[in-house]
XYZ file of N, CA, C and O in Angstrom:
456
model
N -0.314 44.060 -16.817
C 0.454 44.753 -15.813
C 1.155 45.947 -16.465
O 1.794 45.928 -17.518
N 0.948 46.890 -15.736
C 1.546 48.208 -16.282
C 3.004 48.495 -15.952
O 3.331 48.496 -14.765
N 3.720 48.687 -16.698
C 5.137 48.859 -16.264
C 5.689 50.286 -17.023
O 5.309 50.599 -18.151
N 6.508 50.981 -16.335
C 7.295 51.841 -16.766
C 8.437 51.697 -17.657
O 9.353 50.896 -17.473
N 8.301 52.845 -19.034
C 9.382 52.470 -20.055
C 10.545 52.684 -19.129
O 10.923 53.251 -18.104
N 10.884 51.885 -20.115
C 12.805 52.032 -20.037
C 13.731 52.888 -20.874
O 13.572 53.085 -22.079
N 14.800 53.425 -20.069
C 15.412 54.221 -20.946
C 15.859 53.396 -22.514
O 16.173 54.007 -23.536
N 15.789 51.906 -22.379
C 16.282 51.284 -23.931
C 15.044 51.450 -24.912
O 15.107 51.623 -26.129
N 13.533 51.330 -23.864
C 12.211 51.584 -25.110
C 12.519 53.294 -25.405
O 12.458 53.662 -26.578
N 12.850 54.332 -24.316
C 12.800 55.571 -25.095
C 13.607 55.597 -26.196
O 13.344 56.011 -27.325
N 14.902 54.980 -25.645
C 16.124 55.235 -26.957
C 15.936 54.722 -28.325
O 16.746 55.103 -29.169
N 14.985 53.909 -28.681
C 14.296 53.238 -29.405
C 13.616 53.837 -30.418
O 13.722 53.815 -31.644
N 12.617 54.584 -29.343
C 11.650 55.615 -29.945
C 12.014 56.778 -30.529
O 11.758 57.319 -31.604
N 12.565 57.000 -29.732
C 13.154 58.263 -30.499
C 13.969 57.913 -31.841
O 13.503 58.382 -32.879
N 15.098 57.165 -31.923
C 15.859 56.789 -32.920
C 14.730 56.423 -34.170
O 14.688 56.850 -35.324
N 13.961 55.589 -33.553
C 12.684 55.874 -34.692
C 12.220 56.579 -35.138
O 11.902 56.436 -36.319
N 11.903 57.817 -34.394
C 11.431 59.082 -35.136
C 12.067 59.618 -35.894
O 11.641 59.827 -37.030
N 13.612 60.105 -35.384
C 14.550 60.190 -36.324
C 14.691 59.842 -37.501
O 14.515 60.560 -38.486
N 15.076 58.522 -37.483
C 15.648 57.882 -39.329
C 14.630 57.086 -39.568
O 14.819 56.272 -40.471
N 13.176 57.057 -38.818
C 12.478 56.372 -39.968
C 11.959 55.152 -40.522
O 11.886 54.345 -39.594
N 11.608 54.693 -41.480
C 11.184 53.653 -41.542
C 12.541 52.999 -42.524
O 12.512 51.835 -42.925
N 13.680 53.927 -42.817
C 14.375 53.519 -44.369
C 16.016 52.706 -43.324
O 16.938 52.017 -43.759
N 15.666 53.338 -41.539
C 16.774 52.243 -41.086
C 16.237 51.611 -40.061
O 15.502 52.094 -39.200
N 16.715 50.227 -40.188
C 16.544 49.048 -39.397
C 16.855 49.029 -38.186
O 17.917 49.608 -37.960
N 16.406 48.641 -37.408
C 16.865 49.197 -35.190
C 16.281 47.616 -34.971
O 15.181 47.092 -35.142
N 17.558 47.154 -34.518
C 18.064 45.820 -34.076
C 18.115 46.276 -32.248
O 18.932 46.920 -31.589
N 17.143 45.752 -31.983
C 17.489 45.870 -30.100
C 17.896 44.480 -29.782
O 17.416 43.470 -30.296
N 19.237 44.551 -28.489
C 19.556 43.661 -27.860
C 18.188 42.945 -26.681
O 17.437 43.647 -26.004
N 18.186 41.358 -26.722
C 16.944 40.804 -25.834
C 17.490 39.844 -25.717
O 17.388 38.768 -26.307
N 18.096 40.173 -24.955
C 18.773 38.675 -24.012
C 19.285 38.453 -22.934
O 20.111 39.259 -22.507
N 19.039 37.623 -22.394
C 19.347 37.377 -20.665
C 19.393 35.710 -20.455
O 19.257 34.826 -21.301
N 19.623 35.618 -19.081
C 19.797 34.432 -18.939
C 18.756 33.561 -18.714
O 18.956 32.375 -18.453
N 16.857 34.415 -18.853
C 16.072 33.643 -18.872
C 15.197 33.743 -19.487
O 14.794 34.895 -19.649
N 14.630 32.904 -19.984
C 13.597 33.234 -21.019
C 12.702 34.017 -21.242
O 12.433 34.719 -22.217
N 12.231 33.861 -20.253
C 10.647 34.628 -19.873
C 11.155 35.921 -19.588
O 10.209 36.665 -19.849
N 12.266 36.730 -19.138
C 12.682 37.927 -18.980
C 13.141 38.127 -20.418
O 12.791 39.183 -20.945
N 13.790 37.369 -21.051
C 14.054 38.036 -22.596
C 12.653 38.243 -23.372
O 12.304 39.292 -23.915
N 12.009 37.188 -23.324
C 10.484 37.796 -24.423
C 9.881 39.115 -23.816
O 9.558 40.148 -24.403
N 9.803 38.729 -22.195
C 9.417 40.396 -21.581
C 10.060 41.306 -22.341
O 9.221 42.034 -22.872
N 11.329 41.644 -22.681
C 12.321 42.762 -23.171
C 12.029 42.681 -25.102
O 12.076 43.591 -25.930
N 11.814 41.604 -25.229
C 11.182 41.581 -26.806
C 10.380 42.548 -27.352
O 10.530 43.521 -28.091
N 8.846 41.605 -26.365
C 7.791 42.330 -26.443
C 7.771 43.723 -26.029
O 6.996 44.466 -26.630
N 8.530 44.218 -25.061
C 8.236 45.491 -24.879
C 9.148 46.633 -26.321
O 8.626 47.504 -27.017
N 10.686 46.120 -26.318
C 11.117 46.609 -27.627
C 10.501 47.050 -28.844
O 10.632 48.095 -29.481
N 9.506 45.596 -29.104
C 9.068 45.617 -30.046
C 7.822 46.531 -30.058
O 7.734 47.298 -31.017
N 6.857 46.555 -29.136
C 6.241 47.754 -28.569
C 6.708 49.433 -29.286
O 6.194 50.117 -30.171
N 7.884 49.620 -28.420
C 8.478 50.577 -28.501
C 9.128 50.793 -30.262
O 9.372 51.828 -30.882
N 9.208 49.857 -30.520
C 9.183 50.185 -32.455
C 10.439 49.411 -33.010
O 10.607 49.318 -34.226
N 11.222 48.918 -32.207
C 11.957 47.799 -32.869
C 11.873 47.409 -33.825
O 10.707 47.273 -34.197
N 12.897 47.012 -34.761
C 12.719 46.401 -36.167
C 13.102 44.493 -36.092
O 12.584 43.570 -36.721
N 13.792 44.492 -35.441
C 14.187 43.319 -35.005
C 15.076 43.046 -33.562
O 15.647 43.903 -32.888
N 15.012 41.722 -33.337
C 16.100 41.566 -32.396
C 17.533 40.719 -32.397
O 17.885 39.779 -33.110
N 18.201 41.391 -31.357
C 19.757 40.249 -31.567
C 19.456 39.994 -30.017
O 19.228 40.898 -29.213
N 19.495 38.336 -29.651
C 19.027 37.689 -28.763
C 20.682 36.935 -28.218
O 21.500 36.718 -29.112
N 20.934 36.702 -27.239
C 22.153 35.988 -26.627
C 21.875 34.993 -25.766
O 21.208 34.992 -24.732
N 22.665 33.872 -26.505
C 22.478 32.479 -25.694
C 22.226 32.823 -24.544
O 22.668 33.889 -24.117
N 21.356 31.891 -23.679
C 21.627 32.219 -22.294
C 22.910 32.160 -21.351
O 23.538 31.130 -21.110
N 23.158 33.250 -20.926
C 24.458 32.925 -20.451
C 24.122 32.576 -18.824
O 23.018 32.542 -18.280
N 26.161 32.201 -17.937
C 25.990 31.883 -16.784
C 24.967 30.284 -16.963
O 25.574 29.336 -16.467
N 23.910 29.987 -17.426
C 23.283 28.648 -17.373
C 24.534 27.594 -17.568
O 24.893 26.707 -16.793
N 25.017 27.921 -18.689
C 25.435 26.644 -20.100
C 24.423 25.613 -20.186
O 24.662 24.472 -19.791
N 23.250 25.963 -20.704
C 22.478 24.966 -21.330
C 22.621 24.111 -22.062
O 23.511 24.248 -22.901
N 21.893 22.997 -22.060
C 22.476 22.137 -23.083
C 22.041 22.433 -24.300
O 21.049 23.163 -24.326
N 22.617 21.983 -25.631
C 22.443 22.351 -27.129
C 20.227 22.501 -27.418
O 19.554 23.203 -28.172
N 19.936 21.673 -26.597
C 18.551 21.236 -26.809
C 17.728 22.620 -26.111
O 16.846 23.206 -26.738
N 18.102 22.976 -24.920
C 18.044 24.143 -24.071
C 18.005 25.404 -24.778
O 17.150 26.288 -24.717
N 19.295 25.332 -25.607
C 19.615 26.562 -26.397
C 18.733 27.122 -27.636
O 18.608 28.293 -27.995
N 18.154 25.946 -28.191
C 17.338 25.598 -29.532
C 15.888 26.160 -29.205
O 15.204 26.710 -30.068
N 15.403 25.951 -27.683
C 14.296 26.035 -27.340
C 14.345 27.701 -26.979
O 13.622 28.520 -27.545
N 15.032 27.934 -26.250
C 15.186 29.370 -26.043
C 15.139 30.182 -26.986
O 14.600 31.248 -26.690
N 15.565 30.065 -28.205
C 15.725 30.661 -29.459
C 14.641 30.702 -30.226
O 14.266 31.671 -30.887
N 13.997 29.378 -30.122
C 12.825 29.333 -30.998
C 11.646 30.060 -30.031
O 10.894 30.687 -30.776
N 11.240 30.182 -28.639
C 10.463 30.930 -27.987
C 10.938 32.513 -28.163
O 10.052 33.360 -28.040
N 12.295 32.954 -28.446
C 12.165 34.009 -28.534
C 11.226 34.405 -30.341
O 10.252 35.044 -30.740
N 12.121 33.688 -30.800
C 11.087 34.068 -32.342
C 9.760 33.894 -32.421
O 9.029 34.570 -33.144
N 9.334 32.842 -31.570
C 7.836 32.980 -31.332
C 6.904 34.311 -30.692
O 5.849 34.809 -31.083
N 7.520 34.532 -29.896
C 7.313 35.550 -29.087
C 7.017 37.081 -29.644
O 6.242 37.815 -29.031
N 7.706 37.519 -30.881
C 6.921 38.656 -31.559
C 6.813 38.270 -33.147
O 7.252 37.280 -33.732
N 6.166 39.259 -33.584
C 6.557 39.278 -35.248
C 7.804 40.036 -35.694
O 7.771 40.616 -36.779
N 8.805 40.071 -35.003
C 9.986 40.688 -35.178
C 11.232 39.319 -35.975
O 10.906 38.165 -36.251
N 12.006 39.667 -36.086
C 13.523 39.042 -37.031
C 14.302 38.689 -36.037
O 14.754 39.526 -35.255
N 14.591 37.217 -35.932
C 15.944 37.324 -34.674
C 16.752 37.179 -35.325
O 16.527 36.589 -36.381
N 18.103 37.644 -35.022
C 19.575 37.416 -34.825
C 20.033 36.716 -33.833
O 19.910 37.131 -32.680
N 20.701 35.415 -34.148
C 20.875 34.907 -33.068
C 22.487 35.258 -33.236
O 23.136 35.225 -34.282
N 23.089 35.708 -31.498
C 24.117 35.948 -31.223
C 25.412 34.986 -30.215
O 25.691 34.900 -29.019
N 25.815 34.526 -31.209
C 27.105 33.246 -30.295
C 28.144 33.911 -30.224
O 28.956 34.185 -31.107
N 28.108 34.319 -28.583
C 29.327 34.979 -28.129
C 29.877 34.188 -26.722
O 29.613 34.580 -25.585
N 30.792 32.854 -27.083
C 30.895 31.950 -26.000
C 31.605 32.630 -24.714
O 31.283 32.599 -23.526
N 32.715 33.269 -25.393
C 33.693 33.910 -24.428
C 32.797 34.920 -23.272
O 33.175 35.387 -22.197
N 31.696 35.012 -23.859
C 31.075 35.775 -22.272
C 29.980 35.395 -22.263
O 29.305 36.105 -21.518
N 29.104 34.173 -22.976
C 28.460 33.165 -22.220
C 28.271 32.035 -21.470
O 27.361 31.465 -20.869
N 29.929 31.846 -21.807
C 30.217 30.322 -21.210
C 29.485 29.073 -22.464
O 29.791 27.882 -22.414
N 28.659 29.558 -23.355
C 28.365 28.315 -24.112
C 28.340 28.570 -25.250
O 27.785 29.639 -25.504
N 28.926 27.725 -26.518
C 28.478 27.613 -27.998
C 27.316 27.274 -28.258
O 26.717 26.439 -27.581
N 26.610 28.104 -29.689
C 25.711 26.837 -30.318
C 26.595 26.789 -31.320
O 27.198 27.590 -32.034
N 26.471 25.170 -31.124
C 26.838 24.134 -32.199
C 26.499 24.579 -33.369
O 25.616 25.422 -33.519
N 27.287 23.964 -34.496
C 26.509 24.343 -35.654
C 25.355 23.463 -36.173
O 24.631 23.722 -37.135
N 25.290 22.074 -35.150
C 23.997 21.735 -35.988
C 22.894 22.061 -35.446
O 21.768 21.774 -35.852
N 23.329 22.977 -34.045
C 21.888 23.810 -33.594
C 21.653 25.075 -34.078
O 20.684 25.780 -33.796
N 22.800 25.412 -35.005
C 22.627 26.566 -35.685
C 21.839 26.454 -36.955
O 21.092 27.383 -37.263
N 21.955 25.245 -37.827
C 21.518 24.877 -38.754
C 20.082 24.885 -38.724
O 19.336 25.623 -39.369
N 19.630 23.558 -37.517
C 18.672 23.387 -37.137
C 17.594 24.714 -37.025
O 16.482 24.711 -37.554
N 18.018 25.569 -36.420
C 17.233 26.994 -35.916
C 17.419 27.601 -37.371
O 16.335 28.038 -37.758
N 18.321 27.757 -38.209
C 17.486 28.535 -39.304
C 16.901 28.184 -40.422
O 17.086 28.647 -41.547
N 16.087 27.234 -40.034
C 14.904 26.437 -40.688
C 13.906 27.231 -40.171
O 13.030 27.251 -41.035
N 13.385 28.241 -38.743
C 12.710 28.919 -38.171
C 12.433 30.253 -39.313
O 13.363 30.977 -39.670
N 11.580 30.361 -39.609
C 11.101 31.182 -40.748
C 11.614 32.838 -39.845
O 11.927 33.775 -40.579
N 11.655 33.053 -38.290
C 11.862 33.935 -38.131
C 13.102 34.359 -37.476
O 13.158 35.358 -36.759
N 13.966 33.692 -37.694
C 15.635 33.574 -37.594
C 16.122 33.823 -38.691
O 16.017 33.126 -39.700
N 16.782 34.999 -38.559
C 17.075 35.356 -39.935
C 18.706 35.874 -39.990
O 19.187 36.334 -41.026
N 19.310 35.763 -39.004
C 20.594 36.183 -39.278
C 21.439 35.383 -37.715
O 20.801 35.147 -36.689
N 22.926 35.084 -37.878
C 23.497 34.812 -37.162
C 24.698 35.518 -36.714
O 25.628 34.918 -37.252
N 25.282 36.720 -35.834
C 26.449 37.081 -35.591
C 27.006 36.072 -34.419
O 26.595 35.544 -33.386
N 28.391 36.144 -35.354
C 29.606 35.364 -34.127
C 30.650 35.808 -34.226
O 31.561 35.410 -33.501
């Protein structure tokens, strides 16, 4: 299915052309559903992304098991780097730390901001 870029894949691209291969471009891919965040992955990553910072699903509050799965489909989903991002105060949910633990055993989870 053909879809029209987005102003976040142009802003992307371009910033790529710019600085290059020597800086790293972390795009935000996250929403409250799965299948719309890998959509925004894959297309990022398309557009030249270096990695992503992904956000619990918010509005859900999934459970810890919910959260684990979401995370690990997003890293599945490209050959890109996730960051996983725990920001409760405007998701309504923590990950735990032993779902934090758990997830960076994922060879493609590679960083955590909180």
């Amino acid at each position: 299915m053909w879809q029209k870029s987005s102003e976040k894949e142009e802003i992307i691209r371009v910033v790529k052309d710019v600085v290059g291969p020597k800086i790293f471009v972390v795009s935000g891919a996250g929403d409250n559903e799965t299948d719309y965040s890998i959509n925004q992955a894959k297309r990022t990553e398309k557009a030249g992304a270096d990695g992503l910072l992904v956000v619990t699903p918010y509005y859900n509050k999934p459970p810890q098991a919910g959260i684990a799965a979401h995370f690990r489909a997003m890293a599945d989903a490209t050959d890109l780097s996730v960051m996983m991002y725990d920001i409760p105060g405007r998701t309504g949910i923590e990950i735990e730390s032993d779902t934090i633990v758990e997830l960076s055993e994922h060879p493609k989870i590679a960083a955590l901001k909180d």
